[in-house]
CSV table of C-alpha atoms and ligand atoms in Angstrom, one decimal:
chain,number,residue,atom,x,y,z
A,179,UNK,CA,1.5,-2.1,7.5
A,180,UNK,CA,3.7,-3.8,5.1
A,181,UNK,CA,2.1,-6.5,2.5
A,182,UNK,CA,3.5,-9.3,1.5
A,183,UNK,CA,2.7,-10.0,-2.6
A,184,UNK,CA,3.4,-12.2,-5.2
A,185,UNK,CA,2.9,-11.1,-8.5
A,186,UNK,CA,3.1,-13.0,-12.1
A,187,UNK,CA,4.2,-11.3,-14.7
A,188,UNK,CA,3.1,-13.0,-18.0
A,189,UNK,CA,4.9,-10.7,-20.4
A,190,UNK,CA,4.2,-11.4,-24.0
A,191,UNK,CA,3.0,-14.7,-23.2
A,192,UNK,CA,-0.4,-16.9,-24.1
A,193,UNK,CA,-3.3,-15.6,-26.5
A,194,UNK,CA,-6.5,-14.6,-24.9
A,195,UNK,CA,-8.2,-18.3,-24.5
A,196,UNK,CA,-4.7,-19.2,-23.1
A,197,UNK,CA,-4.6,-16.4,-20.5
A,198,UNK,CA,-8.1,-17.1,-19.4
A,199,UNK,CA,-7.4,-20.4,-18.9
A,200,UNK,CA,-4.3,-20.1,-16.7
A,201,UNK,CA,-5.8,-17.2,-14.7
A,202,UNK,CA,-8.7,-19.7,-14.1
A,203,UNK,CA,-6.6,-22.2,-13.0
A,204,UNK,CA,-4.9,-19.8,-10.5
A,205,UNK,CA,-8.3,-18.6,-9.3
A,206,UNK,CA,-9.4,-21.9,-8.5
A,207,UNK,CA,-6.1,-23.0,-6.8
A,208,UNK,CA,-6.5,-20.0,-4.6
A,209,UNK,CA,-10.1,-20.5,-3.7
A,210,UNK,CA,-8.9,-23.5,-1.9
A,211,UNK,CA,-6.3,-21.9,0.5
A,212,UNK,CA,-5.8,-18.6,2.4
A,213,UNK,CA,-2.6,-17.3,1.4
A,214,UNK,CA,0.0,-15.6,3.7
A,215,UNK,CA,0.5,-13.2,0.9
A,216,UNK,CA,-1.6,-11.2,-1.8
A,217,UNK,CA,-1.6,-12.9,-5.1
A,218,UNK,CA,-1.7,-10.7,-8.5
A,219,UNK,CA,-1.2,-11.7,-11.9
A,220,UNK,CA,0.3,-9.2,-14.5
A,221,UNK,CA,-1.4,-9.8,-17.7
A,222,UNK,CA,-1.2,-8.2,-21.4
A,223,UNK,CA,-3.3,-5.1,-22.3
A,224,UNK,CA,-5.6,-7.5,-24.5
A,225,UNK,CA,-6.6,-9.9,-21.8
A,226,UNK,CA,-7.4,-7.7,-18.8
A,227,UNK,CA,-11.2,-7.5,-19.5
A,228,UNK,CA,-11.4,-11.4,-20.0
A,229,UNK,CA,-9.2,-12.4,-17.1
A,230,UNK,CA,-11.1,-10.0,-15.1
A,231,UNK,CA,-14.3,-11.8,-15.9
A,232,UNK,CA,-13.2,-15.0,-14.7
A,233,UNK,CA,-11.0,-14.0,-11.3
A,234,UNK,CA,-12.5,-13.7,-8.2
A,235,UNK,CA,-11.4,-10.9,-5.1
A,236,UNK,CA,-8.7,-13.1,-4.1
A,237,UNK,CA,-6.8,-12.4,-7.1
A,238,UNK,CA,-5.4,-9.2,-8.0
A,239,UNK,CA,-5.1,-8.0,-11.8
A,240,UNK,CA,-2.4,-6.0,-13.2
A,241,UNK,CA,-1.4,-4.5,-16.5
A,242,UNK,CA,2.3,-4.9,-17.6
A,243,UNK,CA,2.7,-1.1,-18.6
A,244,UNK,CA,0.5,2.2,-19.2
A,245,UNK,CA,1.3,5.1,-21.5
A,246,UNK,CA,2.9,8.2,-20.3
A,247,UNK,CA,0.0,10.3,-21.6
A,248,UNK,CA,-3.3,10.4,-20.4
A,249,UNK,CA,-5.4,10.3,-23.6
A,250,UNK,CA,-5.3,11.6,-27.1
A,251,UNK,CA,-3.5,11.2,-30.4
A,252,UNK,CA,-1.1,8.3,-29.4
A,253,UNK,CA,-1.7,5.7,-31.5
A,254,UNK,CA,-1.3,2.0,-30.3
A,255,UNK,CA,-0.8,3.4,-26.5
A,256,UNK,CA,-3.0,2.3,-23.7
A,257,UNK,CA,-3.5,4.7,-20.7
A,258,UNK,CA,-3.9,4.2,-17.0
A,259,UNK,CA,-7.3,5.2,-17.4
A,260,UNK,CA,-8.2,2.5,-20.0
A,261,UNK,CA,-6.2,-0.1,-17.5
A,262,UNK,CA,-8.3,0.8,-14.3
A,263,UNK,CA,-11.6,0.8,-16.5
A,264,UNK,CA,-11.0,-3.2,-16.8
A,265,UNK,CA,-10.9,-3.6,-13.2
A,266,UNK,CA,-7.5,-4.0,-12.8
A,267,UNK,CA,-5.5,-2.4,-9.7
A,268,UNK,CA,-2.1,-2.7,-10.4
A,269,UNK,CA,0.5,-1.8,-13.3
A,270,UNK,CA,4.0,-3.1,-13.8
A,271,UNK,CA,6.2,-0.1,-14.4
A,272,UNK,CA,9.7,0.7,-15.4
A,273,UNK,CA,10.1,-3.2,-16.3
A,274,UNK,CA,14.0,-3.5,-17.5
A,275,UNK,CA,12.5,-5.1,-20.4
A,276,UNK,CA,10.7,-2.0,-21.3
A,277,UNK,CA,13.6,0.4,-20.2
A,278,UNK,CA,16.1,-2.0,-22.7
A,279,UNK,CA,14.1,-2.7,-25.8
A,280,UNK,CA,11.5,0.2,-25.8
A,281,UNK,CA,14.0,3.1,-24.5
A,282,UNK,CA,11.7,3.7,-21.1
A,283,UNK,CA,13.8,6.6,-19.2
A,284,UNK,CA,13.4,7.6,-15.9
A,285,UNK,CA,11.4,10.9,-16.9
A,286,UNK,CA,8.9,8.9,-18.9
A,287,UNK,CA,8.5,6.6,-16.2
A,288,UNK,CA,7.9,9.5,-13.6
A,289,UNK,CA,5.0,10.2,-15.8
A,290,UNK,CA,3.4,6.9,-16.1
A,291,UNK,CA,3.7,6.7,-12.2
A,292,UNK,CA,1.8,9.7,-11.9
A,293,UNK,CA,-0.8,8.9,-14.3
A,294,UNK,CA,-0.8,5.2,-12.5
A,295,UNK,CA,-1.4,6.7,-8.9
A,296,UNK,CA,-4.2,9.7,-10.3
A,297,UNK,CA,-6.1,6.9,-11.8
A,298,UNK,CA,-6.0,4.7,-8.6
A,299,UNK,CA,-3.5,1.9,-9.8
A,300,UNK,CA,-0.7,0.6,-7.6
A,301,UNK,CA,2.3,0.7,-9.7
A,302,UNK,CA,4.8,-2.2,-9.2
A,303,UNK,CA,7.9,0.0,-9.9
A,304,UNK,CA,10.9,-2.2,-11.1
A,305,UNK,CA,14.6,-1.5,-10.6
A,306,UNK,CA,17.9,-3.7,-10.9
A,307,UNK,CA,21.3,-3.5,-12.6
A,308,UNK,CA,22.7,-5.0,-15.3
A,309,UNK,CA,25.3,-7.6,-15.0
A,310,UNK,CA,28.4,-5.2,-15.7
A,311,UNK,CA,27.0,-2.9,-12.9
A,312,UNK,CA,26.8,-5.7,-10.7
A,313,UNK,CA,30.4,-6.9,-11.3
A,314,UNK,CA,32.1,-3.5,-11.4
A,315,UNK,CA,30.2,-2.3,-8.2
A,316,UNK,CA,28.1,0.5,-9.3
A,317,UNK,CA,24.7,-1.3,-8.6
A,318,UNK,CA,24.0,0.5,-5.7
A,319,UNK,CA,24.3,3.9,-7.3
A,320,UNK,CA,22.3,2.6,-10.3
A,321,UNK,CA,19.6,1.5,-8.1
A,322,UNK,CA,19.8,4.9,-6.2
A,323,UNK,CA,19.5,6.7,-9.4
A,324,UNK,CA,16.5,4.8,-10.7
A,325,UNK,CA,14.4,5.3,-7.4
A,326,UNK,CA,15.9,8.8,-6.9
A,327,UNK,CA,15.0,10.1,-10.4
A,328,UNK,CA,11.4,8.6,-11.1
A,329,UNK,CA,10.0,8.1,-7.4
A,330,UNK,CA,11.7,10.7,-5.1
A,331,UNK,CA,9.3,13.8,-6.1
A,332,UNK,CA,6.4,12.1,-4.9
A,333,UNK,CA,4.8,13.0,-1.6
A,334,UNK,CA,4.9,10.5,1.2
A,335,UNK,CA,1.4,9.9,0.8
A,336,UNK,CA,1.5,8.9,-3.1
A,337,UNK,CA,5.1,6.9,-2.2
A,338,UNK,CA,3.3,5.1,0.2
A,339,UNK,CA,0.9,3.6,-2.7
A,340,UNK,CA,3.8,1.9,-4.5
A,341,UNK,CA,5.0,-1.5,-4.5
A,342,UNK,CA,8.6,-1.8,-5.8
A,343,UNK,CA,10.3,-4.8,-7.4
A,344,UNK,CA,14.2,-5.4,-7.5
A,345,UNK,CA,14.9,-7.4,-10.4
A,346,UNK,CA,18.7,-7.9,-11.0
A,347,UNK,CA,18.5,-7.8,-15.0
A,348,UNK,CA,21.2,-10.6,-14.8
A,349,UNK,CA,18.8,-13.3,-12.8
A,350,UNK,CA,15.7,-12.3,-15.1
A,351,UNK,CA,15.0,-15.6,-17.1
A,352,UNK,CA,18.4,-16.7,-16.9
A,353,UNK,CA,17.9,-19.0,-14.4
A,354,UNK,CA,20.3,-17.3,-12.1
A,355,UNK,CA,18.5,-16.3,-9.1
A,356,UNK,CA,20.3,-13.8,-7.0
A,357,UNK,CA,21.1,-15.6,-3.7
A,358,UNK,CA,18.7,-14.7,-0.9
A,359,UNK,CA,21.9,-12.6,0.8
A,360,UNK,CA,22.3,-10.7,-2.3
A,361,UNK,CA,18.5,-9.9,-2.6
A,362,UNK,CA,18.3,-8.9,1.4
A,363,UNK,CA,21.5,-6.8,0.9
A,364,UNK,CA,19.7,-4.6,-1.8
A,365,UNK,CA,16.2,-4.6,-0.4
A,366,UNK,CA,17.7,-3.4,2.9
A,367,UNK,CA,19.5,-0.7,1.0
A,368,UNK,CA,16.3,0.4,-0.6
A,369,UNK,CA,14.7,0.8,2.7
A,370,UNK,CA,17.3,2.7,3.8
A,371,UNK,CA,17.0,5.0,1.3
A,372,UNK,CA,13.2,5.4,1.5
A,373,UNK,CA,13.8,5.9,5.1
A,374,UNK,CA,16.1,8.6,4.7
A,375,UNK,CA,13.8,10.5,2.3
A,376,UNK,CA,10.4,9.8,3.8
A,377,UNK,CA,11.2,8.5,7.6
A,378,UNK,CA,11.1,4.9,8.9
A,379,UNK,CA,7.4,4.6,8.9
A,380,UNK,CA,6.8,4.9,5.2
A,381,UNK,CA,10.1,2.8,4.7
A,382,UNK,CA,8.5,0.0,7.0
A,383,UNK,CA,5.6,0.0,5.3
A,384,UNK,CA,7.1,-0.2,1.7
A,385,UNK,CA,6.4,-3.3,0.1
A,386,UNK,CA,9.6,-4.5,-1.8
A,387,UNK,CA,9.3,-7.9,-4.2
A,388,UNK,CA,12.3,-9.6,-5.7
A,389,UNK,CA,12.1,-10.9,-9.5
A,390,UNK,CA,14.5,-12.7,-11.5
A,391,UNK,CA,14.3,-16.6,-11.7
A,392,UNK,CA,12.2,-17.0,-8.7
A,393,UNK,CA,10.7,-20.5,-8.4
A,394,UNK,CA,8.7,-22.8,-5.8
A,395,UNK,CA,12.6,-24.3,-5.3
A,396,UNK,CA,14.1,-21.1,-4.4
A,397,UNK,CA,11.0,-18.9,-2.9
A,398,UNK,CA,11.2,-19.7,0.7
A,399,UNK,CA,14.5,-19.0,1.3
A,400,UNK,CA,14.0,-15.5,-0.5
A,401,UNK,CA,10.9,-14.4,1.1
A,402,UNK,CA,12.3,-15.5,4.7
A,403,UNK,CA,14.7,-12.4,4.5
A,404,UNK,CA,13.6,-9.5,6.4
A,405,UNK,CA,13.3,-7.2,3.6
A,406,UNK,CA,12.0,-9.2,0.9
A,407,UNK,CA,8.2,-9.2,1.0
A,408,UNK,CA,7.2,-11.2,-2.1
A,409,UNK,CA,7.9,-11.8,-5.3
A,410,UNK,CA,7.7,-10.8,-9.4
A,411,UNK,CA,7.5,-13.6,-11.2
A,412,UNK,CA,7.9,-14.4,-14.8
A,413,UNK,CA,8.4,-17.6,-16.4
A,414,UNK,CA,7.1,-19.7,-13.1
A,415,UNK,CA,4.1,-17.6,-13.4
A,416,UNK,CA,3.2,-19.3,-16.8
A,417,UNK,CA,2.2,-22.7,-15.1
A,418,UNK,CA,-0.5,-22.6,-12.3
A,419,UNK,CA,0.9,-25.1,-10.4
A,420,UNK,CA,4.4,-23.3,-10.5
A,421,UNK,CA,3.1,-20.0,-9.5
A,422,UNK,CA,1.2,-21.4,-6.7
A,423,UNK,CA,4.2,-22.9,-5.5
A,424,UNK,CA,5.6,-19.5,-5.1
A,425,UNK,CA,2.3,-18.1,-3.3
A,426,UNK,CA,2.8,-20.9,-0.9
A,427,UNK,CA,6.1,-20.6,-0.1
A,428,UNK,CA,5.0,-17.9,2.3
B,787,LIG,P1,11.9,-14.5,-14.5
B,787,LIG,O1,11.0,-13.1,-14.7
B,787,LIG,O2,10.9,-14.8,-13.0
B,787,LIG,O3,11.3,-15.1,-15.8
B,787,LIG,O4,13.2,-14.3,-14.6
B,787,LIG,C1,11.1,-11.8,-13.7
B,787,LIG,C2,10.4,-10.6,-14.2
B,787,LIG,O5,10.8,-10.3,-15.2
B,787,LIG,O6,9.5,-10.1,-13.8
């Protein structure tokens, strides 16, 4: 069964004490309600253990990246096994900021996805086009290539463990959200690609999140679309009330 998920992506924000406070606030807000979606927070590596200690079962924990190597002499890297050992169960992979600023390629991401799965982590795999690709109409091809190159060598069983996040790069942190119809168009396209490759059941069961300037005021309209199964939330996840405003949009 397809799950609805609202996941926060804190990016490189908050110190550990600030992050623990924010996580505690989200956790406390969740205690009082029964959300119609799974709720996850994606936090910096440094925060994982401390945040895990202050959250309950209702709040999932994610890293924002992991290494493309299992272990060894890779100074400064953090492995999927290390992430899993903190109690985190998700990892955001292929975020456009990682692709753009840190040169992550389809091949690197394929290795990261494999290691995440081997270590029992659920990858939240991000895809999305830049403005130029939106404007010149190549965005379907771009998104297809991102999915095919990093994910379509997986078995159907492994593919079924992945969450996708469509994040048009022109909508990230810009305040310029894709319209609900634009999101639905791409989400339906992605689900169609999955159906062609893995069959209707796997496609139906895959959670596809939307990300890019999602906020309480536009979340409901986005989440009402049949193929939009939740959101990956950047800026609005840094305030417990606005994040919860998105969670309760379901
Ligand atoms: P934003 O970021 O909500 O601040 O646009 C979303 C993301 O990058 O995951």
